[in-house]
Structures are given as C-alpha cells and as structure tokens.
Coordinates of C-alpha atoms in Angstrom, one line a residue:
Chain A
M1 CA -32.3 57.5 1.1
V2 CA -29.4 56.0 -0.3
A3 CA -26.7 57.0 1.8
L4 CA -29.0 55.5 4.9
F5 CA -29.5 52.1 3.0
S6 CA -25.9 52.1 2.5
R7 CA -25.0 52.0 6.7
T8 CA -27.7 49.6 7.0
V9 CA -26.2 47.3 4.9
S10 CA -22.6 48.4 5.6
S11 CA -23.9 46.7 9.1
Q12 CA -23.9 43.5 7.1
E13 CA -20.8 41.3 7.2
S14 CA -19.3 40.9 4.0
V15 CA -18.9 37.4 3.8
L16 CA -16.2 37.5 1.3
K17 CA -14.0 40.7 3.1
T18 CA -14.5 38.0 6.3
L19 CA -13.5 35.3 3.6
R20 CA -10.3 37.2 2.3
R21 CA -9.2 38.6 5.8
E22 CA -9.6 35.1 6.8
I23 CA -7.1 33.3 4.1
F24 CA -4.7 36.5 3.8
S25 CA -4.5 36.4 8.1
L26 CA -3.4 32.7 7.3
L27 CA -1.4 32.5 4.4
T28 CA 0.5 35.6 6.7
I29 CA 0.9 33.9 9.2
K30 CA 1.9 30.1 8.1
L31 CA 4.9 31.7 5.0
L32 CA 6.2 33.6 8.4
A33 CA 6.2 29.7 10.3
L34 CA 8.3 28.6 7.4
A35 CA 10.0 31.4 7.2
V36 CA 11.3 31.1 10.6
M37 CA 11.9 27.7 10.6
F38 CA 13.6 28.0 7.7
F39 CA 15.9 30.2 9.2
I40 CA 16.4 28.7 12.5
F41 CA 16.4 25.0 10.9
F42 CA 17.8 25.4 7.3
G43 CA 18.9 27.9 6.5
P44 CA 22.2 27.8 4.6
S45 CA 24.6 27.9 7.8
E46 CA 22.9 24.5 8.8
R47 CA 23.2 22.5 5.8
P48 CA 26.3 20.1 5.7
D49 CA 29.0 20.3 2.6
V50 CA 28.4 18.1 1.1
N51 CA 31.4 17.2 -2.6
A52 CA 32.6 14.8 -3.5
E53 CA 34.9 14.1 -0.9
S54 CA 32.7 14.1 2.1
I55 CA 30.5 11.1 0.1
K56 CA 33.2 9.6 -0.4
D57 CA 34.7 9.7 3.0
A58 CA 30.9 8.9 4.2
L59 CA 30.4 6.0 2.2
L60 CA 34.0 4.3 1.5
S61 CA 35.9 2.8 3.9
Q62 CA 37.9 5.2 6.2
T63 CA 41.4 2.4 5.7
E64 CA 43.8 3.4 3.5
V65 CA 43.7 1.4 0.3
T66 CA 46.2 0.8 -1.9
P67 CA 46.3 1.0 -5.6
Chain B
M1 CA 31.7 13.7 8.1
T2 CA 30.6 10.9 9.5
I3 CA 27.4 8.2 9.1
A4 CA 24.5 9.8 11.0
T5 CA 23.9 8.0 14.2
E6 CA 20.5 5.5 14.2
T7 CA 18.7 8.2 15.8
V8 CA 18.9 10.9 13.4
V9 CA 18.3 7.9 10.5
D10 CA 15.4 7.4 12.3
L11 CA 13.9 11.2 13.7
S12 CA 15.2 12.2 9.6
R13 CA 13.0 9.7 8.6
L14 CA 10.2 10.3 10.7
Q15 CA 10.4 13.8 9.7
F16 CA 10.4 13.6 5.9
A17 CA 7.3 11.0 7.2
L18 CA 4.9 13.6 8.6
T19 CA 5.3 16.1 6.4
A20 CA 4.7 14.4 3.6
M21 CA 1.9 12.8 5.4
Y22 CA 0.2 16.4 6.4
H23 CA 1.1 17.3 3.2
F24 CA -0.3 14.6 1.5
L25 CA -3.8 15.8 3.6
F26 CA -4.3 19.1 1.5
V27 CA -3.1 17.7 -2.2
P28 CA -5.6 15.4 -2.9
L29 CA -8.7 17.3 -2.6
T30 CA -7.3 20.3 -4.8
I31 CA -6.5 18.1 -7.7
G32 CA -9.8 16.3 -7.2
L33 CA -12.0 19.0 -6.4
A34 CA -10.1 20.7 -9.5
V35 CA -11.6 18.9 -12.0
L36 CA -15.1 18.6 -10.7
L37 CA -14.8 22.3 -10.8
G38 CA -14.2 22.1 -14.7
I39 CA -16.7 19.5 -15.3
M40 CA -19.4 22.0 -13.2
E41 CA -18.3 25.0 -14.9
T42 CA -18.3 23.3 -18.6
V43 CA -21.8 22.2 -17.7
Y44 CA -22.8 26.0 -16.7
V45 CA -21.5 26.7 -20.1
M46 CA -22.9 24.7 -22.4
T47 CA -26.2 24.5 -20.6
G48 CA -26.5 28.5 -19.5
R49 CA -28.5 27.5 -16.5
E50 CA -27.1 29.9 -13.3
I51 CA -27.4 26.9 -10.6
W52 CA -24.0 25.7 -12.3
K53 CA -22.6 28.6 -11.9
R54 CA -23.6 28.6 -7.9
M55 CA -21.9 25.1 -7.9
T56 CA -18.4 26.0 -9.5
Q57 CA -18.5 29.1 -7.6
F58 CA -19.6 27.9 -3.9
W59 CA -17.1 24.2 -4.2
G60 CA -14.4 26.6 -5.7
L61 CA -14.6 28.2 -3.0
L62 CA -13.8 25.3 -0.2
F63 CA -11.0 24.4 -3.1
G64 CA -9.8 28.3 -2.6
I65 CA -9.9 27.7 1.5
N66 CA -7.6 24.2 0.5
F67 CA -5.8 25.2 -1.8
A68 CA -4.3 28.0 0.2
M69 CA -3.9 26.3 3.9
G70 CA -1.9 23.4 1.6
V71 CA -0.4 25.7 -0.5
A72 CA 3.8 25.9 0.2
T73 CA 3.2 22.9 3.1
G74 CA 5.2 20.8 0.1
I75 CA 7.8 23.3 0.1
T76 CA 9.1 22.0 3.8
M77 CA 10.1 18.3 2.2
E78 CA 12.6 20.4 0.4
F79 CA 14.4 22.3 3.2
Q80 CA 14.7 18.9 4.5
F81 CA 16.5 17.9 1.3
G82 CA 19.2 20.0 1.7
T83 CA 19.9 19.7 5.6
N84 CA 18.8 16.2 6.7
W85 CA 19.6 14.4 3.4
A86 CA 23.3 16.4 1.8
Y87 CA 24.4 13.2 1.4
Y88 CA 21.0 11.6 -1.2
S89 CA 20.5 15.0 -2.3
H90 CA 24.2 15.3 -3.8
Y91 CA 24.6 11.8 -4.5
V92 CA 20.9 11.8 -6.5
G93 CA 20.2 15.4 -7.7
D94 CA 21.2 15.8 -10.4
V95 CA 18.1 13.1 -11.6
F96 CA 15.8 13.7 -8.8
G97 CA 15.8 17.5 -9.1
V98 CA 15.4 18.2 -12.9
P99 CA 11.5 16.2 -12.3
L100 CA 11.5 18.5 -9.4
A101 CA 12.8 21.7 -10.4
I102 CA 10.2 21.5 -13.4
E103 CA 6.9 21.0 -11.2
G104 CA 7.9 24.5 -9.8
M105 CA 9.2 26.4 -12.6
M106 CA 5.9 25.1 -15.1
A107 CA 2.7 22.9 -13.2
F108 CA 3.3 25.1 -9.8
F109 CA 3.3 28.4 -11.4
L110 CA 0.3 27.1 -13.7
E111 CA -2.0 26.2 -11.4
A112 CA -1.1 29.1 -9.0
T113 CA -1.6 31.8 -11.4
F114 CA -4.9 31.2 -13.2
I115 CA -6.4 30.5 -9.5
G116 CA -5.7 33.9 -9.2
L117 CA -7.3 34.2 -12.4
F118 CA -10.6 31.6 -11.4
F119 CA -11.5 33.4 -8.3
F120 CA -11.6 37.5 -9.8
G121 CA -11.9 36.7 -13.0
W122 CA -15.8 35.8 -13.2
N123 CA -16.6 39.1 -14.3
H124 CA -13.8 40.3 -15.9
L125 CA -13.6 37.2 -18.4
S126 CA -16.1 35.9 -21.2
K127 CA -17.9 32.3 -19.6
V128 CA -15.6 30.8 -22.1
G129 CA -12.3 32.6 -21.1
H130 CA -13.2 32.0 -17.3
L131 CA -13.6 28.0 -18.6
V132 CA -10.6 27.7 -19.9
V133 CA -9.0 29.4 -16.5
T134 CA -10.8 26.5 -14.4
W135 CA -9.4 23.5 -16.1
L136 CA -6.6 24.7 -16.3
V137 CA -6.4 25.1 -13.7
A138 CA -7.3 21.5 -13.5
I139 CA -4.3 21.0 -15.6
G140 CA -1.8 22.8 -13.6
S141 CA -2.6 20.8 -10.3
N142 CA -2.4 17.2 -12.3
L143 CA 1.1 17.9 -14.4
S144 CA 2.3 19.2 -10.2
A145 CA 1.5 15.5 -9.3
L146 CA 3.1 14.1 -12.5
W147 CA 6.1 15.8 -12.2
I148 CA 6.4 14.6 -8.5
L149 CA 5.6 11.0 -9.3
I150 CA 8.3 11.3 -12.1
A151 CA 10.8 12.0 -9.2
N152 CA 9.1 9.5 -7.0
G153 CA 9.0 6.9 -9.9
W154 CA 12.9 7.0 -10.6
M155 CA 13.7 6.1 -6.7
Q156 CA 11.5 3.2 -7.0
K157 CA 13.0 2.1 -10.2
P158 CA 15.5 4.1 -11.5
T159 CA 16.8 4.4 -14.7
G160 CA 18.6 6.8 -16.9
A161 CA 21.0 7.6 -14.9
K162 CA 25.5 6.5 -14.8
F163 CA 27.1 6.2 -11.4
N164 CA 30.3 8.8 -11.9
F165 CA 32.9 7.8 -9.3
E166 CA 34.9 10.8 -9.7
T167 CA 32.0 13.1 -8.8
M168 CA 30.1 10.1 -6.5
R169 CA 26.9 10.4 -7.7
M170 CA 24.4 9.0 -10.3
E171 CA 24.1 11.1 -13.5
L172 CA 21.3 11.6 -15.9
V173 CA 22.1 10.0 -19.0
S174 CA 18.8 9.6 -20.4
L175 CA 15.8 12.6 -19.7
S176 CA 13.2 10.5 -21.9
E177 CA 14.1 7.0 -20.1
V178 CA 13.3 9.3 -16.1
L179 CA 10.3 10.4 -17.8
L180 CA 8.6 7.4 -20.0
N181 CA 9.3 5.3 -16.3
P182 CA 6.7 2.8 -16.3
V183 CA 6.1 3.0 -12.6
A184 CA 6.3 6.9 -12.5
Q185 CA 3.2 6.1 -15.7
T186 CA 1.6 3.8 -13.2
K187 CA 1.9 6.0 -9.8
F188 CA 0.5 8.9 -11.6
V189 CA -2.4 7.7 -12.8
H190 CA -3.8 5.6 -9.7
T191 CA -2.7 8.8 -7.6
I192 CA -4.7 11.3 -9.8
G193 CA -7.2 8.8 -9.5
A194 CA -7.4 8.5 -5.8
C195 CA -7.4 12.1 -6.0
Y196 CA -10.0 12.6 -7.7
V197 CA -11.6 9.7 -5.3
T198 CA -11.3 12.2 -3.1
G199 CA -13.0 15.0 -4.2
A200 CA -16.2 13.0 -5.4
I201 CA -16.2 11.7 -1.6
F202 CA -15.8 15.0 -0.4
M203 CA -19.0 16.7 -2.3
L204 CA -20.9 13.3 -1.9
S205 CA -21.0 13.8 1.8
I206 CA -21.0 16.9 1.9
S207 CA -24.2 17.0 -0.4
A208 CA -26.0 14.2 2.3
W209 CA -26.0 16.3 4.5
Y210 CA -27.2 19.0 3.0
L211 CA -29.9 16.5 2.2
L212 CA -30.0 15.3 5.4
R213 CA -30.8 18.4 6.8
R214 CA -33.2 19.4 4.0
R215 CA -30.6 22.4 3.4
H216 CA -29.9 23.7 -0.4
I217 CA -31.7 20.7 -2.0
D218 CA -31.3 21.8 -5.2
F219 CA -27.6 22.5 -4.8
A220 CA -27.4 18.7 -3.3
R221 CA -28.8 16.6 -5.8
R222 CA -27.0 17.9 -9.0
S223 CA -23.7 18.1 -6.6
M224 CA -24.5 14.3 -5.4
T225 CA -25.0 13.6 -9.3
V226 CA -22.0 14.9 -10.3
A227 CA -20.0 13.4 -7.2
A228 CA -21.8 9.8 -8.1
S229 CA -21.0 10.0 -11.7
F230 CA -17.4 10.8 -11.5
G231 CA -16.5 8.7 -8.5
L232 CA -17.9 5.9 -9.9
A233 CA -15.8 6.2 -12.6
S234 CA -12.9 7.1 -10.8
A235 CA -13.1 4.7 -8.3
L236 CA -12.8 1.3 -11.2
C237 CA -10.7 3.5 -12.2
V238 CA -8.2 3.6 -8.9
V239 CA -8.2 -0.2 -8.4
V240 CA -7.5 -1.2 -12.2
L241 CA -4.9 1.1 -12.3
G242 CA -3.4 0.1 -9.3
D243 CA -3.5 -3.8 -10.2
E244 CA -1.6 -2.5 -12.6
S245 CA 0.5 -0.6 -10.1
G246 CA 1.1 -4.3 -8.8
Y247 CA 2.3 -5.9 -11.8
V248 CA 4.9 -3.3 -12.4
D249 CA 5.9 -3.4 -9.0
T250 CA 6.1 -7.4 -9.2
Q251 CA 8.5 -6.9 -12.3
N252 CA 11.0 -4.3 -10.2
Q253 CA 10.3 -4.1 -6.9
K254 CA 10.0 -7.9 -5.7
M255 CA 10.6 -7.7 -2.0
K256 CA 8.0 -5.7 -1.7
V257 CA 5.9 -7.4 -3.4
A258 CA 6.8 -10.2 -1.4
A259 CA 6.6 -8.2 2.2
I260 CA 2.6 -6.6 0.8
E261 CA 1.6 -10.2 0.3
A262 CA 4.1 -11.9 3.6
E263 CA 5.0 -14.6 0.6
W264 CA 8.1 -16.3 2.5
E265 CA 8.3 -19.2 0.3
T266 CA 8.2 -19.1 -3.2
Q267 CA 5.1 -20.7 -3.8
P268 CA 4.6 -23.3 -6.8
P269 CA 2.7 -21.1 -9.7
P270 CA 0.5 -19.7 -10.1
A271 CA 0.5 -18.4 -6.3
S272 CA -1.9 -18.9 -3.9
F273 CA -3.8 -14.9 -2.2
N274 CA -3.1 -14.3 1.6
V275 CA -7.2 -13.1 2.6
I276 CA -6.2 -12.8 6.3
A277 CA -2.4 -13.5 7.6
F278 CA -0.8 -13.0 11.0
P279 CA 3.1 -13.1 10.0
D280 CA 5.6 -13.5 12.8
V281 CA 8.7 -11.5 11.1
E282 CA 10.6 -13.8 13.5
A283 CA 10.0 -17.2 13.0
R284 CA 9.3 -16.0 9.3
Q285 CA 6.3 -18.0 8.8
N286 CA 2.4 -16.9 8.6
Y287 CA -0.8 -18.2 11.4
G288 CA -4.1 -18.6 10.7
E289 CA -3.6 -18.0 6.9
V290 CA -7.6 -17.5 5.0
K291 CA -5.3 -18.0 1.5
I292 CA -7.7 -17.7 -2.5
P293 CA -5.8 -20.5 -4.9
W294 CA -4.6 -19.1 -7.6
L295 CA -5.0 -15.3 -7.2
L296 CA -1.8 -13.8 -6.0
G297 CA -0.9 -15.3 -9.5
L298 CA -2.6 -14.5 -11.9
I299 CA -3.0 -10.8 -10.1
A300 CA 0.8 -10.0 -9.7
T301 CA 2.5 -12.0 -13.1
R302 CA -1.2 -12.1 -15.1
S303 CA -0.2 -15.9 -16.4
L304 CA -0.8 -19.4 -14.7
D305 CA 3.1 -20.1 -14.9
T306 CA 5.0 -17.8 -13.9
E307 CA 6.3 -17.8 -10.2
V308 CA 5.6 -14.5 -7.2
K309 CA 9.5 -15.0 -5.4
G310 CA 8.5 -15.6 -1.9
I311 CA 11.2 -13.6 0.8
N312 CA 13.7 -16.4 1.3
E313 CA 14.5 -16.5 -1.7
L314 CA 14.6 -13.0 -2.4
V315 CA 16.7 -12.9 0.4
D316 CA 19.4 -15.5 -1.4
L317 CA 19.7 -13.3 -4.4
A318 CA 20.0 -9.9 -2.1
R319 CA 23.1 -12.0 -0.5
S320 CA 25.0 -12.8 -3.8
R321 CA 24.2 -9.1 -4.8
I322 CA 26.1 -7.6 -1.9
E323 CA 28.7 -9.7 -2.5
E324 CA 29.4 -9.0 -6.4
G325 CA 28.6 -4.7 -4.9
M326 CA 31.6 -6.1 -3.2
I327 CA 33.9 -6.0 -5.7
A328 CA 32.7 -3.1 -7.2
Y329 CA 32.9 -1.4 -4.3
S330 CA 37.1 -2.2 -3.6
A331 CA 37.1 -1.4 -7.3
L332 CA 35.8 2.5 -6.7
E333 CA 37.8 2.6 -3.3
T334 CA 40.8 2.1 -5.4
L335 CA 39.5 4.1 -8.3
R336 CA 39.2 6.9 -6.0
V337 CA 43.0 6.7 -5.0
D338 CA 43.9 5.6 -8.9
P339 CA 41.3 7.0 -11.9
D340 CA 43.3 5.9 -14.1
N341 CA 43.7 2.4 -12.5
S342 CA 42.1 0.3 -16.0
V343 CA 41.4 -2.6 -14.2
A344 CA 39.2 -1.5 -11.1
R345 CA 37.8 0.4 -14.0
T346 CA 36.5 -2.2 -15.3
L347 CA 35.7 -4.5 -12.6
L348 CA 33.3 -1.2 -11.8
E349 CA 31.7 -1.1 -14.6
D350 CA 31.0 -4.7 -14.6
H351 CA 29.2 -5.0 -11.3
V352 CA 27.9 -1.2 -10.7
D353 CA 24.7 -2.5 -11.1
H354 CA 25.5 -4.4 -7.7
L355 CA 27.3 -1.3 -5.4
G356 CA 24.1 -0.4 -3.7
Y357 CA 24.1 -3.3 -2.2
A358 CA 27.2 -3.4 -1.0
L359 CA 26.5 -0.4 0.9
L360 CA 24.0 -1.9 2.9
L361 CA 26.9 -3.1 4.6
K362 CA 27.7 -0.2 6.1
R363 CA 25.3 -0.3 8.8
I364 CA 27.2 -3.1 10.2
R365 CA 30.9 -2.1 9.3
D366 CA 33.2 0.1 8.0
D367 CA 35.4 -1.2 6.1
V368 CA 32.7 -3.1 4.2
D369 CA 35.8 -5.2 2.5
N370 CA 36.4 -7.6 4.5
A371 CA 32.4 -8.4 5.9
T372 CA 32.3 -12.4 7.5
P373 CA 29.2 -14.8 5.6
D374 CA 27.2 -14.0 9.0
E375 CA 27.6 -9.4 8.3
I376 CA 26.6 -10.6 4.9
E377 CA 23.5 -12.8 5.4
Q378 CA 22.7 -9.7 8.3
A379 CA 22.3 -7.3 5.5
A380 CA 21.1 -9.3 3.0
W381 CA 18.1 -9.8 5.7
S382 CA 18.0 -5.7 5.8
T383 CA 16.3 -5.8 2.5
V384 CA 12.8 -7.2 4.2
P385 CA 10.7 -4.6 4.4
N386 CA 8.3 -4.7 7.8
V387 CA 5.8 -7.1 6.4
P388 CA 3.1 -6.8 9.0
V389 CA 3.2 -3.4 8.8
L390 CA 2.8 -3.5 4.8
F391 CA 0.4 -7.0 4.3
W392 CA -1.6 -5.1 7.1
S393 CA -1.9 -1.6 5.2
F394 CA -2.1 -3.0 1.4
R395 CA -5.5 -5.2 2.6
V396 CA -7.2 -2.1 4.9
M397 CA -6.4 0.2 1.0
V398 CA -7.6 -2.4 -0.8
G399 CA -10.8 -3.3 1.2
L400 CA -11.2 0.8 1.2
G401 CA -11.3 0.7 -2.0
I402 CA -14.1 -1.7 -2.8
F403 CA -15.4 0.6 -0.8
F404 CA -15.6 3.4 -2.8
I405 CA -16.9 1.2 -5.8
V406 CA -19.8 0.0 -3.9
L407 CA -20.8 3.6 -2.5
F408 CA -20.8 5.1 -5.9
A409 CA -22.9 2.7 -7.3
W410 CA -24.8 2.5 -4.5
A411 CA -25.3 7.1 -4.8
F412 CA -25.0 6.3 -9.0
W413 CA -28.3 4.0 -8.8
N414 CA -30.3 6.6 -6.6
V415 CA -29.4 9.4 -8.5
C416 CA -30.8 7.4 -11.7
R417 CA -33.9 6.8 -10.3
R418 CA -34.6 10.5 -9.5
R419 CA -34.3 8.8 -5.0
Y420 CA -31.9 11.6 -3.8
D421 CA -32.7 11.6 -0.2
N422 CA -35.6 9.3 1.1
N423 CA -32.6 6.7 1.5
K424 CA -31.4 8.2 5.3
W425 CA -28.7 5.3 5.8
F426 CA -27.0 5.8 2.4
L427 CA -27.1 9.7 3.3
R428 CA -25.6 8.8 6.6
I429 CA -22.9 6.0 5.4
A430 CA -22.4 8.8 2.7
L431 CA -21.7 11.6 5.3
Y432 CA -19.1 9.2 7.5
S433 CA -17.3 8.1 4.1
L434 CA -15.7 11.6 4.5
P435 CA -11.9 11.0 6.0
L436 CA -12.2 7.2 4.2
P437 CA -10.4 8.0 1.0
W438 CA -8.0 9.9 2.7
I439 CA -7.3 6.8 5.1
A440 CA -6.5 5.2 2.0
S441 CA -4.4 7.7 -0.2
E442 CA -2.1 7.6 3.4
L443 CA -2.1 3.8 3.7
G444 CA -1.2 4.1 0.0
W445 CA 1.9 6.3 0.5
I446 CA 3.0 4.0 3.4
V447 CA 3.1 1.0 1.5
A448 CA 4.8 2.6 -1.4
E449 CA 7.3 3.8 0.4
Y450 CA 7.7 2.0 4.5
G451 CA 7.4 -1.0 0.9
R452 CA 10.6 0.5 -0.6
Q453 CA 13.0 0.2 2.6
P454 CA 15.8 -0.2 2.9
W455 CA 16.3 2.5 0.3
A456 CA 15.9 5.5 -0.7
I457 CA 16.7 4.9 -4.2
E458 CA 15.8 1.0 -4.8
G459 CA 19.1 -1.1 -5.1
I460 CA 20.8 2.5 -5.6
L461 CA 21.1 4.5 -2.0
P462 CA 20.1 2.5 1.7
T463 CA 18.0 5.5 3.3
A464 CA 20.2 4.8 6.1
L465 CA 23.6 6.3 3.7
G466 CA 21.6 9.7 2.4
V467 CA 21.4 11.4 5.6
S468 CA 23.4 14.2 6.8
S469 CA 24.9 13.7 10.3
V470 CA 23.8 16.3 11.5
S471 CA 22.4 16.3 15.8
A472 CA 19.6 14.6 17.1
S473 CA 19.1 17.5 18.7
M474 CA 17.7 20.0 15.6
V475 CA 16.1 17.5 14.0
M476 CA 14.1 16.8 17.0
F477 CA 13.4 20.6 17.4
S478 CA 12.4 21.3 13.5
L479 CA 10.4 17.6 13.9
A480 CA 8.4 19.0 16.6
G481 CA 8.1 22.7 15.0
F482 CA 7.1 20.8 12.2
V483 CA 4.3 18.8 13.9
L484 CA 3.3 21.9 15.4
F485 CA 3.3 24.0 12.6
Y486 CA 0.7 21.4 10.4
S487 CA -1.4 20.5 12.9
A488 CA -2.2 24.3 13.5
L489 CA -2.2 24.1 9.6
A490 CA -5.0 21.3 9.8
V491 CA -7.4 22.6 12.3
A492 CA -7.5 26.3 10.4
D493 CA -8.2 24.6 7.4
V494 CA -11.2 22.2 9.2
Y495 CA -12.5 25.3 10.6
L496 CA -12.5 27.3 8.5
M497 CA -14.8 24.3 6.0
V498 CA -16.9 23.5 8.4
K499 CA -17.7 27.7 9.1
Y500 CA -18.4 27.9 5.2
I501 CA -19.9 24.1 4.6
R502 CA -22.2 25.4 7.4
M503 CA -23.2 28.6 5.9
G504 CA -24.1 27.0 2.6
P505 CA -24.3 27.9 -0.9
D506 CA -28.4 30.0 -0.1
E507 CA -26.1 32.3 3.1
F508 CA -22.7 32.6 1.0
F509 CA -24.3 34.1 -2.3
A510 CA -27.3 36.3 -0.2
R511 CA -24.0 37.7 1.6
R512 CA -21.9 38.4 -1.3
H513 CA -25.2 39.6 -3.3
R514 CA -26.0 42.3 -0.1
A515 CA -22.3 43.2 -0.1
Q516 CA -22.0 43.6 -3.8
S517 CA -25.3 45.4 -3.7
Q518 CA -23.8 47.5 -1.1
S519 CA -21.1 48.0 -3.4
G520 CA -22.8 49.7 -6.2
M521 CA -25.3 51.8 -4.0
E522 CA -21.7 53.4 -2.8
K523 CA -20.3 53.9 -6.0
A524 CA -23.8 55.5 -6.7
S525 CA -24.0 57.9 -4.3

C-alpha cells in the first residue's frame, strides 16, 4: 500500500527538485559563459603589459626632455 | 604604448556602463530583500507563528532566484579593469584595489556562505540559529555594498593617496581617510536606502497582485504590512540621505552639481532652483526655466549667503588649474629623466594637485607643455559633463523618490486602517510601480557616474587616459557577448520569478509538503 502511494506521489513534480535543477543548470551555463568570455576576451594574453614606463609613454609627451 | 583612440574609449566606456547597469538590476533587490527576510524571520522567532516562517521561505525563494542570477555578474567589470582599463588599474590600483579585495574576501564570502545555510538549514538549525544566519546574509550583502561604494567614493573624491613619480601611480598613504571618505559614507547610506525601497516595492507590488486576484490573502496582507512600514521609513531616508549626498557633492564636485542644476552663471546667494529648464549646451544658457527662489542655495549650501558656483566660473577655475598642472607636468617630465633634480621635485610637489588637469590636454595635443591658450580653453570646457542628461536624470530620479514616499504613505494608511484589498486603484498603482525603483536606481547611477565625466578619478585621471590601447574590434565583440549574456540572464531571471510568483506560496508549500511526505514514505518503505 505504501509503495503504491509512493508511486502516485512520485509522479507529482517535486517543486524543490525542479527549482534546484533550474537554478543549478542556469548557474552552470552562466559560469561556462563567463569562463568562455574570460578566455576569449579577457585572459592574460589579452591584457596589455602595463608598468611605470608604459604609463610614462602614455601620459607624458614623446618629445625628448632635457633636464 | 599609445593613447587609445576615441572609438576604443567610447566602446570601453559603453561596455563598462552596460555591465554596471545590468549588474545593478540584480543588486538592489538582493540587498533590499535580505533585510526584509531578516525582519520577517525575527517576527517568526518572536511570535512563533508559522505564517511568518512561510513568508520568510517564500520571499526567500524569490531572493534566492535573484541572487543566483545576479551573483558573479559584477566580476565582468573586474575582467575589464585588467584589459580595457589597464592604465587606470596601474595608476590607481594601489588604492582602488584595497576595498575591492576586502569586498571579495570578506563581504561576498560571508554573504555566499550564509546563503547556503539560509536555504538548507531550516531543518538543521535552531530557530535562533537560523535567524542569526539570515541576518548575517543581510549584513554580508550590505557590507558588500559598503566596500564597493568606498571604492567608488574614492573615484569621486580621491583622498588618502599620493602620486609617486617613480612608479607613475597613486599610492595609498592613509587607509582610514579612504574608509572615512565623506563621499563614500553618504553614497553608501543613500544607495542602501534605495536598495531597501526596491525590496519593499517588489514585495508591495506582488502582494498587491495577489490581493487583486483574491489569492493568498493572509500572506499578501502581512507582506504588504511589512513592505509598507519598511518602505515608508526607507523612502524617507533615501530623500534625506540624498539631500546629504547633494550637500557633500557641493563641497567636492562643484561642476557635477552645477551641471545637474544647469546653472551656467553663478547666482547671487541663495541660488534659485530650476524645476524645469531646457539647457542649450551650444548657447550655454537655458530656455523655459521655471524656478523656485532660494531653494538651490538652501539645499546645496544650507545657508543664505553661500554661492553655488556656476559652470562658467568653474570653467575659469579649471583653466587656471590646467595652467598650474602644466607646471607639474613639465616637472614630472624632467624628473623621469633626472630623478634627483631638486627644483623639479619641489615644483611637482607644489603643483601635483593640478597634474590631472594638465592631462586633460593629452586628448588635444601630445606635447602638453606647448599648449596654446585656445587649447587650454578647449580642455577647460571639457570638464563640463553632459548638462541636459544630468539635469533631467536627476529630476526624474527625485520625482520617483517623492512618488515612492506618497505610495508607501498611502499603503501605510491602508494597512493601519486594515483596508488592504478594497481599494483597487491603490492595488493597481502599487502593482504597476514594480519597475520604477530600478529606473530610479539606474538614473541615480547615471547622475553619479556620468556626472563625474571627464574624470575616471575626479581631478586626478581623465577617463580617456585610463583606457588601454586595445583594438576596437575586440571591445566590440566582447561588448556584443556581454549584451547577449546579460540579456539571457535577465530573461531567465524574469522567467523564474514570474513562474514562482504565479505559483504563489500556497501551491509552493503544498507541493513542497507532498515532496517531503513522499521522501519520508520512501525512507519508511
């Protein structure tokens, strides 16, 4: 009897299971999309090498300065 | 490396603006609802009434969906700092990076850890234990906003840092000055207040929808009571704290305030307030002005005899700062070649506060030292942000803020008289108000950030010089990627929200109960 009732209940959708499945699938897709975007557009190879010298080149004039 | 082209600057700005604005669709609801969950669960623990637990769980479900969709959407801005804003990151990273790192390490981890316990700890923690967890989620989300706004406040009013010509960057000299920056403090309380209003409107609107459809009456009435009380207090705070924010801006960002008010000429104090005006940027004057005498002077300076400087006078001031900045610029060039030159060092130290103004000339000519008076004039006028956009964004935001007070006062009046569901007009207006707090928040962001232009760091680093020399096509592709990605997230968020709101608390808990009974029986068999 209990087993029969269990089967009837198990045919009903568990709202929490559905919610968890939806959220975890979306989170997975989101993290994948973020990772893909990171590696295509923002990975270490895409980052300009910036240091005091390159900042100086960008901000100060390119003409020679005599002290 | 060279300066980025105008196209790359514009695309990088657009990309950052879009990602920040998308991210901020999720943030206010998370922060606002977290505190509301704490309030509802506190009532549950104090009264022991099951309905308050159900309310916490159902609104917590919607909070969870929003959190799951919104979490990590802000990380894309950090991607951009490294790639598109590399000069910015180097120039100010020593200061700007500190609050961002603390936010990640402390606030976000606190929030994320306890959110797990909030959802899965109902049957494993004591009532008080779970309540503590819920409040820690709320505190974590608020602290998260605090650190981000400390970083942002420093962009509006850089303090506690000093320029080092050897490393070519701003370096932190006083962490306490950065943390106690008055701009950051006022921005934090104003922004947090706006987030609370967003959470309260969300709860009010959905409760109004249930009452209009005569569903979940008891649940909706109690939710409306919480939303009306909390929302009214928050909406009043937002206006008061917004006024404080405007007062602090008048001390620190005079050009932003003048642009928001479309005040071209300095008026004799106390200045009048333009309720309506149509600013003509070319002619540098307004048409169709409707003014309230004294109001701007009283709001902005809280006195009857202090001026609110107009745009023309501030441009004159910018011109003289550019000329002083050129002295610092020239001294810096000398020091980069001869670091021991004591004369150049003294000149730089005396004029370093104006160095950023000389950098405005870089968009006009490379050899800043030889700028002509016309070029200096052009650079001085570039310190004026977009007046019509700021003028109208501010007024719509303030108008919405006043509307929220009226709406919550009306709701509070109805709640006090126990007249929840027989005023259809009120319920409809409450329902259709749902998108308004998001519009107000985004406009507030436009006023704060677009009003800071042309500066990335006010008076220190022009935005255009913070952009890396990356290719325009790269920025365009990543921008398209972001738009698609965030739009998909927004659609998924709305879909899930609508699905569970339509399902409503009764059906949600009935299905949940069936699922739990089934699980119990499976274990028994």
